[in-house]
PDB file of C-alpha atoms in Angstrom:
ATOM      1  CA  MET U 178      17.807 -52.764  50.889  1.00  0.00           C
ATOM      2  CA  GLU U 179      19.090 -50.442  48.085  1.00  0.00           C
ATOM      3  CA  ARG U 180      18.662 -46.834  48.051  1.00  0.00           C
ATOM      4  CA  LEU U 181      15.493 -46.002  46.202  1.00  0.00           C
ATOM      5  CA  ILE U 182      15.128 -42.718  44.195  1.00  0.00           C
ATOM      6  CA  ILE U 183      11.979 -41.559  42.900  1.00  0.00           C
ATOM      7  CA  LYS U 184      11.562 -38.122  40.989  1.00  0.00           C
ATOM      8  CA  LYS U 185       8.271 -36.445  40.025  1.00  0.00           C
ATOM      9  CA  PHE U 186       7.609 -34.808  37.066  1.00  0.00           C
ATOM     10  CA  VAL U 187       4.249 -32.328  36.836  1.00  0.00           C
ATOM     11  CA  LEU U 188       3.474 -32.988  33.112  1.00  0.00           C
ATOM     12  CA  GLY U 189       0.391 -31.684  30.173  1.00  0.00           C
ATOM     13  CA  ILE U 190      -2.029 -29.729  30.606  1.00  0.00           C
ATOM     14  CA  MET U 191      -3.874 -31.476  33.674  1.00  0.00           C
ATOM     15  CA  SER U 192      -0.545 -31.092  35.657  1.00  0.00           C
ATOM     16  CA  THR U 193      -0.331 -34.576  36.249  1.00  0.00           C
ATOM     17  CA  ASN U 194       2.068 -36.191  38.293  1.00  0.00           C
ATOM     18  CA  CYS U 195       4.620 -38.912  36.705  1.00  0.00           C
ATOM     19  CA  TYR U 196       7.068 -40.551  38.938  1.00  0.00           C
ATOM     20  CA  LEU U 197      10.608 -42.087  37.786  1.00  0.00           C
ATOM     21  CA  ILE U 198      11.851 -44.824  39.772  1.00  0.00           C
ATOM     22  CA  GLU U 199      15.311 -45.343  39.651  1.00  0.00           C
ATOM     23  CA  ASN U 200      17.579 -48.597  41.223  1.00  0.00           C
ATOM     24  CA  ASN U 201      20.283 -50.177  40.193  1.00  0.00           C
ATOM     25  CA  ASN U 202      20.348 -48.645  36.888  1.00  0.00           C
ATOM     26  CA  HIS U 203      16.355 -49.983  36.319  1.00  0.00           C
ATOM     27  CA  SER U 204      14.273 -47.263  35.694  1.00  0.00           C
ATOM     28  CA  ILE U 205      10.596 -47.323  35.721  1.00  0.00           C
ATOM     29  CA  LEU U 206       7.968 -44.526  34.809  1.00  0.00           C
ATOM     30  CA  ILE U 207       4.670 -44.397  36.608  1.00  0.00           C
ATOM     31  CA  ASP U 208       1.970 -42.330  34.425  1.00  0.00           C
ATOM     32  CA  PRO U 209       3.955 -40.661  31.620  1.00  0.00           C
ATOM     33  CA  GLY U 210       1.231 -38.539  30.416  1.00  0.00           C
ATOM     34  CA  ASP U 211       3.009 -36.249  28.527  1.00  0.00           C
ATOM     35  CA  LYS U 212       6.214 -34.232  27.387  1.00  0.00           C
ATOM     36  CA  ALA U 213       8.011 -37.522  26.231  1.00  0.00           C
ATOM     37  CA  GLU U 214      11.191 -35.347  25.181  1.00  0.00           C
ATOM     38  CA  LEU U 215      11.536 -33.972  28.374  1.00  0.00           C
ATOM     39  CA  LEU U 216      11.529 -37.392  29.807  1.00  0.00           C
ATOM     40  CA  ILE U 217      13.925 -39.054  27.051  1.00  0.00           C
ATOM     41  CA  ASN U 218      16.142 -35.945  28.275  1.00  0.00           C
ATOM     42  CA  TYR U 219      16.723 -36.693  31.855  1.00  0.00           C
ATOM     43  CA  LEU U 220      17.041 -40.625  30.928  1.00  0.00           C
ATOM     44  CA  THR U 221      19.478 -39.935  28.511  1.00  0.00           C
ATOM     45  CA  GLN U 222      21.360 -37.158  30.732  1.00  0.00           C
ATOM     46  CA  ASN U 223      21.568 -39.399  33.815  1.00  0.00           C
ATOM     47  CA  ASN U 224      22.506 -42.732  31.588  1.00  0.00           C
ATOM     48  CA  LEU U 225      19.201 -44.422  32.209  1.00  0.00           C
ATOM     49  CA  GLN U 226      17.415 -46.921  30.351  1.00  0.00           C
ATOM     50  CA  LEU U 227      13.761 -47.023  30.720  1.00  0.00           C
ATOM     51  CA  THR U 228      13.007 -50.664  31.727  1.00  0.00           C
ATOM     52  CA  ALA U 229       9.258 -50.628  32.147  1.00  0.00           C
ATOM     53  CA  ILE U 230       5.922 -48.297  32.014  1.00  0.00           C
ATOM     54  CA  LEU U 231       3.135 -48.649  34.378  1.00  0.00           C
ATOM     55  CA  LEU U 232      -0.327 -46.698  34.388  1.00  0.00           C
ATOM     56  CA  THR U 233      -2.278 -46.716  37.423  1.00  0.00           C
ATOM     57  CA  HIS U 234      -5.322 -46.005  34.858  1.00  0.00           C
ATOM     58  CA  GLY U 235      -6.508 -45.211  31.145  1.00  0.00           C
ATOM     59  CA  HIS U 236      -7.223 -41.544  31.425  1.00  0.00           C
ATOM     60  CA  PHE U 237      -5.178 -39.347  28.778  1.00  0.00           C
ATOM     61  CA  ASP U 238      -3.296 -37.171  30.893  1.00  0.00           C
ATOM     62  CA  HIS U 239      -1.661 -40.346  32.308  1.00  0.00           C
ATOM     63  CA  ILE U 240      -1.009 -42.173  29.067  1.00  0.00           C
ATOM     64  CA  GLY U 241      -0.042 -39.450  26.363  1.00  0.00           C
ATOM     65  CA  ALA U 242       3.478 -39.888  26.211  1.00  0.00           C
ATOM     66  CA  ILE U 243       4.100 -44.231  26.109  1.00  0.00           C
ATOM     67  CA  ASP U 244       4.033 -44.378  22.048  1.00  0.00           C
ATOM     68  CA  GLU U 245       7.089 -41.859  21.903  1.00  0.00           C
ATOM     69  CA  LEU U 246       8.591 -43.611  25.029  1.00  0.00           C
ATOM     70  CA  VAL U 247       8.036 -46.981  23.863  1.00  0.00           C
ATOM     71  CA  GLU U 248       9.124 -46.017  20.233  1.00  0.00           C
ATOM     72  CA  LYS U 249      12.555 -44.957  21.910  1.00  0.00           C
ATOM     73  CA  TYR U 250      12.989 -47.684  24.861  1.00  0.00           C
ATOM     74  CA  ASN U 251      11.118 -50.752  22.976  1.00  0.00           C
ATOM     75  CA  CYS U 252       9.797 -51.291  26.553  1.00  0.00           C
ATOM     76  CA  PRO U 253       6.543 -52.710  28.341  1.00  0.00           C
ATOM     77  CA  VAL U 254       3.684 -51.241  29.125  1.00  0.00           C
ATOM     78  CA  TYR U 255       1.109 -52.418  31.899  1.00  0.00           C
ATOM     79  CA  ILE U 256      -1.927 -51.744  33.310  1.00  0.00           C
ATOM     80  CA  HIS U 257      -5.145 -53.336  34.913  1.00  0.00           C
ATOM     81  CA  GLN U 258      -7.091 -55.227  32.441  1.00  0.00           C
ATOM     82  CA  ASP U 259     -10.243 -53.565  33.019  1.00  0.00           C
ATOM     83  CA  ASP U 260      -8.558 -50.250  32.102  1.00  0.00           C
ATOM     84  CA  TYR U 261      -7.384 -52.253  28.675  1.00  0.00           C
ATOM     85  CA  GLU U 262      -9.766 -50.829  26.410  1.00  0.00           C
ATOM     86  CA  MET U 263      -9.518 -47.509  27.719  1.00  0.00           C
ATOM     87  CA  ILE U 264      -6.140 -46.865  26.266  1.00  0.00           C
ATOM     88  CA  TYR U 265      -7.529 -47.355  22.585  1.00  0.00           C
ATOM     89  CA  ASN U 266     -10.954 -45.578  22.929  1.00  0.00           C
ATOM     90  CA  ASP U 267     -10.388 -41.561  22.723  1.00  0.00           C
ATOM     91  CA  GLN U 268     -13.964 -41.604  24.184  1.00  0.00           C
ATOM     92  CA  LEU U 269     -13.238 -43.558  27.174  1.00  0.00           C
ATOM     93  CA  ASN U 270      -9.458 -42.195  27.862  1.00  0.00           C
ATOM     94  CA  LEU U 271     -11.095 -38.575  27.507  1.00  0.00           C
ATOM     95  CA  SER U 272      -8.402 -37.471  24.964  1.00  0.00           C
ATOM     96  CA  ASN U 273     -11.775 -36.509  22.602  1.00  0.00           C
ATOM     97  CA  TYR U 274     -12.165 -33.659  24.922  1.00  0.00           C
ATOM     98  CA  TYR U 275      -8.458 -32.196  24.202  1.00  0.00           C
ATOM     99  CA  GLY U 276      -7.539 -33.276  21.030  1.00  0.00           C
ATOM    100  CA  GLU U 277      -6.718 -36.519  19.270  1.00  0.00           C
ATOM    101  CA  LEU U 278      -4.638 -39.348  21.094  1.00  0.00           C
ATOM    102  CA  LYS U 279      -4.359 -42.304  19.397  1.00  0.00           C
ATOM    103  CA  ILE U 280      -2.321 -44.822  21.613  1.00  0.00           C
ATOM    104  CA  LYS U 281      -0.514 -47.447  18.692  1.00  0.00           C
ATOM    105  CA  SER U 282       2.046 -49.443  21.361  1.00  0.00           C
ATOM    106  CA  LYS U 283       1.321 -52.593  22.251  1.00  0.00           C
ATOM    107  CA  VAL U 284      -0.146 -52.801  26.238  1.00  0.00           C
ATOM    108  CA  THR U 285      -0.134 -55.310  28.643  1.00  0.00           C
ATOM    109  CA  ALA U 286      -2.925 -56.285  30.642  1.00  0.00           C
ATOM    110  CA  VAL U 287      -2.293 -57.359  34.367  1.00  0.00           C
ATOM    111  CA  ASP U 288      -4.359 -58.363  37.225  1.00  0.00           C
ATOM    112  CA  LYS U 289      -1.909 -59.550  39.906  1.00  0.00           C
ATOM    113  CA  ASP U 290       1.386 -58.554  41.172  1.00  0.00           C
ATOM    114  CA  ILE U 291       4.662 -58.655  38.966  1.00  0.00           C
ATOM    115  CA  ASP U 292       8.714 -58.096  39.234  1.00  0.00           C
ATOM    116  CA  ILE U 293      10.803 -55.961  37.361  1.00  0.00           C
ATOM    117  CA  GLY U 294      14.175 -56.419  38.349  1.00  0.00           C
ATOM    118  CA  ASP U 295      14.279 -55.651  41.793  1.00  0.00           C
ATOM    119  CA  PHE U 296      11.108 -53.971  42.029  1.00  0.00           C
ATOM    120  CA  TYR U 297       7.755 -56.013  42.834  1.00  0.00           C
ATOM    121  CA  PHE U 298       4.753 -54.489  42.201  1.00  0.00           C
ATOM    122  CA  GLU U 299       1.082 -54.994  43.336  1.00  0.00           C
ATOM    123  CA  PHE U 300      -1.797 -53.947  41.005  1.00  0.00           C
ATOM    124  CA  LEU U 301      -4.238 -53.298  43.838  1.00  0.00           C
ATOM    125  CA  HIS U 302      -8.018 -53.369  42.256  1.00  0.00           C
ATOM    126  CA  LEU U 303      -9.615 -49.744  43.507  1.00  0.00           C
ATOM    127  CA  PRO U 304     -12.415 -49.127  40.698  1.00  0.00           C
ATOM    128  CA  GLY U 305     -14.266 -45.931  41.195  1.00  0.00           C
ATOM    129  CA  HIS U 306     -12.753 -43.299  39.196  1.00  0.00           C
ATOM    130  CA  THR U 307     -12.235 -46.045  36.157  1.00  0.00           C
ATOM    131  CA  ILE U 308     -13.328 -49.387  36.207  1.00  0.00           C
ATOM    132  CA  GLY U 309      -9.734 -50.337  36.237  1.00  0.00           C
ATOM    133  CA  SER U 310      -8.054 -47.566  38.694  1.00  0.00           C
ATOM    134  CA  CYS U 311      -5.232 -49.280  40.960  1.00  0.00           C
ATOM    135  CA  PHE U 312      -3.205 -48.347  43.851  1.00  0.00           C
ATOM    136  CA  ILE U 313       0.368 -49.526  42.181  1.00  0.00           C
ATOM    137  CA  ILE U 314       1.989 -50.621  45.626  1.00  0.00           C
ATOM    138  CA  LEU U 315       5.885 -51.088  45.512  1.00  0.00           C
ATOM    139  CA  LYS U 316       5.583 -53.982  48.164  1.00  0.00           C
ATOM    140  CA  ASN U 317       9.784 -54.101  48.752  1.00  0.00           C
ATOM    141  CA  TYR U 318       9.584 -50.136  49.676  1.00  0.00           C
ATOM    142  CA  HIS U 319       6.444 -49.186  51.126  1.00  0.00           C
ATOM    143  CA  VAL U 320       5.923 -47.074  48.379  1.00  0.00           C
ATOM    144  CA  ILE U 321       2.149 -46.642  47.028  1.00  0.00           C
ATOM    145  CA  PHE U 322       1.361 -44.855  43.498  1.00  0.00           C
ATOM    146  CA  SER U 323      -2.230 -43.756  43.987  1.00  0.00           C
ATOM    147  CA  GLY U 324      -2.789 -42.602  40.684  1.00  0.00           C
ATOM    148  CA  ASP U 325      -6.644 -40.587  40.708  1.00  0.00           C
ATOM    149  CA  VAL U 326      -7.846 -42.815  43.299  1.00  0.00           C
ATOM    150  CA  LEU U 327      -6.355 -41.190  46.351  1.00  0.00           C
ATOM    151  CA  PHE U 328      -5.091 -37.710  46.662  1.00  0.00           C
ATOM    152  CA  LYS U 329      -3.657 -35.487  49.782  1.00  0.00           C
ATOM    153  CA  ASN U 330      -6.794 -34.677  51.623  1.00  0.00           C
ATOM    154  CA  GLY U 331      -9.435 -35.675  48.607  1.00  0.00           C
ATOM    155  CA  ILE U 332     -10.448 -38.339  46.251  1.00  0.00           C
ATOM    156  CA  GLY U 333     -10.945 -38.952  42.204  1.00  0.00           C
ATOM    157  CA  ARG U 334     -13.479 -38.062  40.790  1.00  0.00           C
ATOM    158  CA  PHE U 335     -16.196 -40.229  39.664  1.00  0.00           C
ATOM    159  CA  ASP U 336     -18.505 -38.824  37.016  1.00  0.00           C
ATOM    160  CA  PHE U 337     -16.817 -40.267  33.943  1.00  0.00           C
ATOM    161  CA  PRO U 338     -17.529 -43.121  31.447  1.00  0.00           C
ATOM    162  CA  THR U 339     -16.934 -46.420  33.393  1.00  0.00           C
ATOM    163  CA  SER U 340     -16.574 -44.232  36.716  1.00  0.00           C
ATOM    164  CA  SER U 341     -18.813 -45.201  39.519  1.00  0.00           C
ATOM    165  CA  SER U 342     -19.771 -44.008  43.279  1.00  0.00           C
ATOM    166  CA  THR U 343     -20.615 -47.622  44.528  1.00  0.00           C
ATOM    167  CA  ASP U 344     -17.230 -48.700  43.517  1.00  0.00           C
ATOM    168  CA  THR U 345     -15.505 -45.798  44.983  1.00  0.00           C
ATOM    169  CA  ARG U 346     -17.071 -46.313  48.487  1.00  0.00           C
ATOM    170  CA  ASN U 347     -16.023 -49.959  48.556  1.00  0.00           C
ATOM    171  CA  SER U 348     -12.898 -49.059  47.503  1.00  0.00           C
ATOM    172  CA  ILE U 349     -12.510 -46.372  50.005  1.00  0.00           C
ATOM    173  CA  LYS U 350     -13.406 -49.173  52.110  1.00  0.00           C
ATOM    174  CA  LYS U 351     -10.368 -51.376  51.124  1.00  0.00           C
ATOM    175  CA  ILE U 352      -8.219 -48.606  51.747  1.00  0.00           C
ATOM    176  CA  LYS U 353      -8.997 -47.831  55.328  1.00  0.00           C
ATOM    177  CA  GLU U 354      -8.358 -51.635  55.816  1.00  0.00           C
ATOM    178  CA  ILE U 355      -4.706 -51.499  54.582  1.00  0.00           C
ATOM    179  CA  LYS U 356      -2.748 -52.114  57.429  1.00  0.00           C
ATOM    180  CA  ASP U 357       0.725 -50.363  57.668  1.00  0.00           C
ATOM    181  CA  ASP U 358       1.905 -47.067  56.731  1.00  0.00           C
ATOM    182  CA  TYR U 359       2.789 -46.256  53.155  1.00  0.00           C
ATOM    183  CA  GLU U 360       3.929 -43.280  51.439  1.00  0.00           C
ATOM    184  CA  ILE U 361       1.384 -42.063  48.766  1.00  0.00           C
ATOM    185  CA  TYR U 362       2.385 -40.506  45.488  1.00  0.00           C
ATOM    186  CA  PRO U 363      -0.595 -39.166  44.080  1.00  0.00           C
ATOM    187  CA  GLY U 364      -1.484 -39.069  40.397  1.00  0.00           C
ATOM    188  CA  HIS U 365      -1.870 -34.831  40.840  1.00  0.00           C
ATOM    189  CA  GLY U 366      -1.371 -32.840  43.621  1.00  0.00           C
ATOM    190  CA  GLU U 367       1.265 -33.450  47.037  1.00  0.00           C
ATOM    191  CA  LEU U 368       2.637 -36.379  48.029  1.00  0.00           C
ATOM    192  CA  THR U 369       1.349 -37.608  51.308  1.00  0.00           C
ATOM    193  CA  THR U 370       0.916 -40.873  53.795  1.00  0.00           C
ATOM    194  CA  LEU U 371      -1.492 -42.979  54.411  1.00  0.00           C
ATOM    195  CA  ILE U 372      -1.879 -42.387  57.941  1.00  0.00           C
ATOM    196  CA  GLN U 373      -1.985 -38.617  57.335  1.00  0.00           C
ATOM    197  CA  GLU U 374      -4.844 -39.734  54.837  1.00  0.00           C
ATOM    198  CA  LYS U 375      -6.433 -41.652  57.513  1.00  0.00           C
ATOM    199  CA  LEU U 376      -6.497 -39.024  60.019  1.00  0.00           C
ATOM    200  CA  ASN U 377      -7.664 -36.045  57.971  1.00  0.00           C
ATOM    201  CA  ASN U 378      -8.633 -37.141  54.210  1.00  0.00           C
ATOM    202  CA  PRO U 379     -12.384 -36.459  54.927  1.00  0.00           C
ATOM    203  CA  TYR U 380     -13.527 -39.395  52.521  1.00  0.00           C
ATOM    204  CA  LEU U 381     -11.387 -41.726  54.868  1.00  0.00           C
ATOM    205  CA  GLN U 382     -12.900 -40.955  57.599  1.00  0.00           C
TER     206      GLN U 382
END
């Protein structure tokens, strides 16, 4: 297995975690919510070409930089099909509260595993925070990008448009059933592991 590099950027007014995955000159961004110029500068300085963008869900603070990145790199963007509409709707993605955000890029809706270069991703649908919120699981490295579904010792809010407390409860049950341990890279806050969350997160008890 090739060495995997994951770099975290904390971006925007919500201090959203964006992750850059590097392996064999393939570079993939998870949730580039803001500061496209900063991300482009890093990619340029490190001679990296952006292969794709993956989104854990459609809220504004996770999608805000995609237009500039797609314009620069002409890369595909993937999101779970149930959050596809959210990309283009400022009331659903909450950008209407914080200023105008009009995404123009073509985004591809997915509901299954996707392979990109040497990466094998699963979009595990875990609605609750949004109707299409997901774990993006990097299957061949035991890594989960949990977006706003799961944080260290917490979970995402479920009082937004398309949120659901019932879906959240059902998604928590699915998380508890996941076997093995995974590194967890959440949408906000510190890194953790699935075992640590099963032991310490009050919502997973």
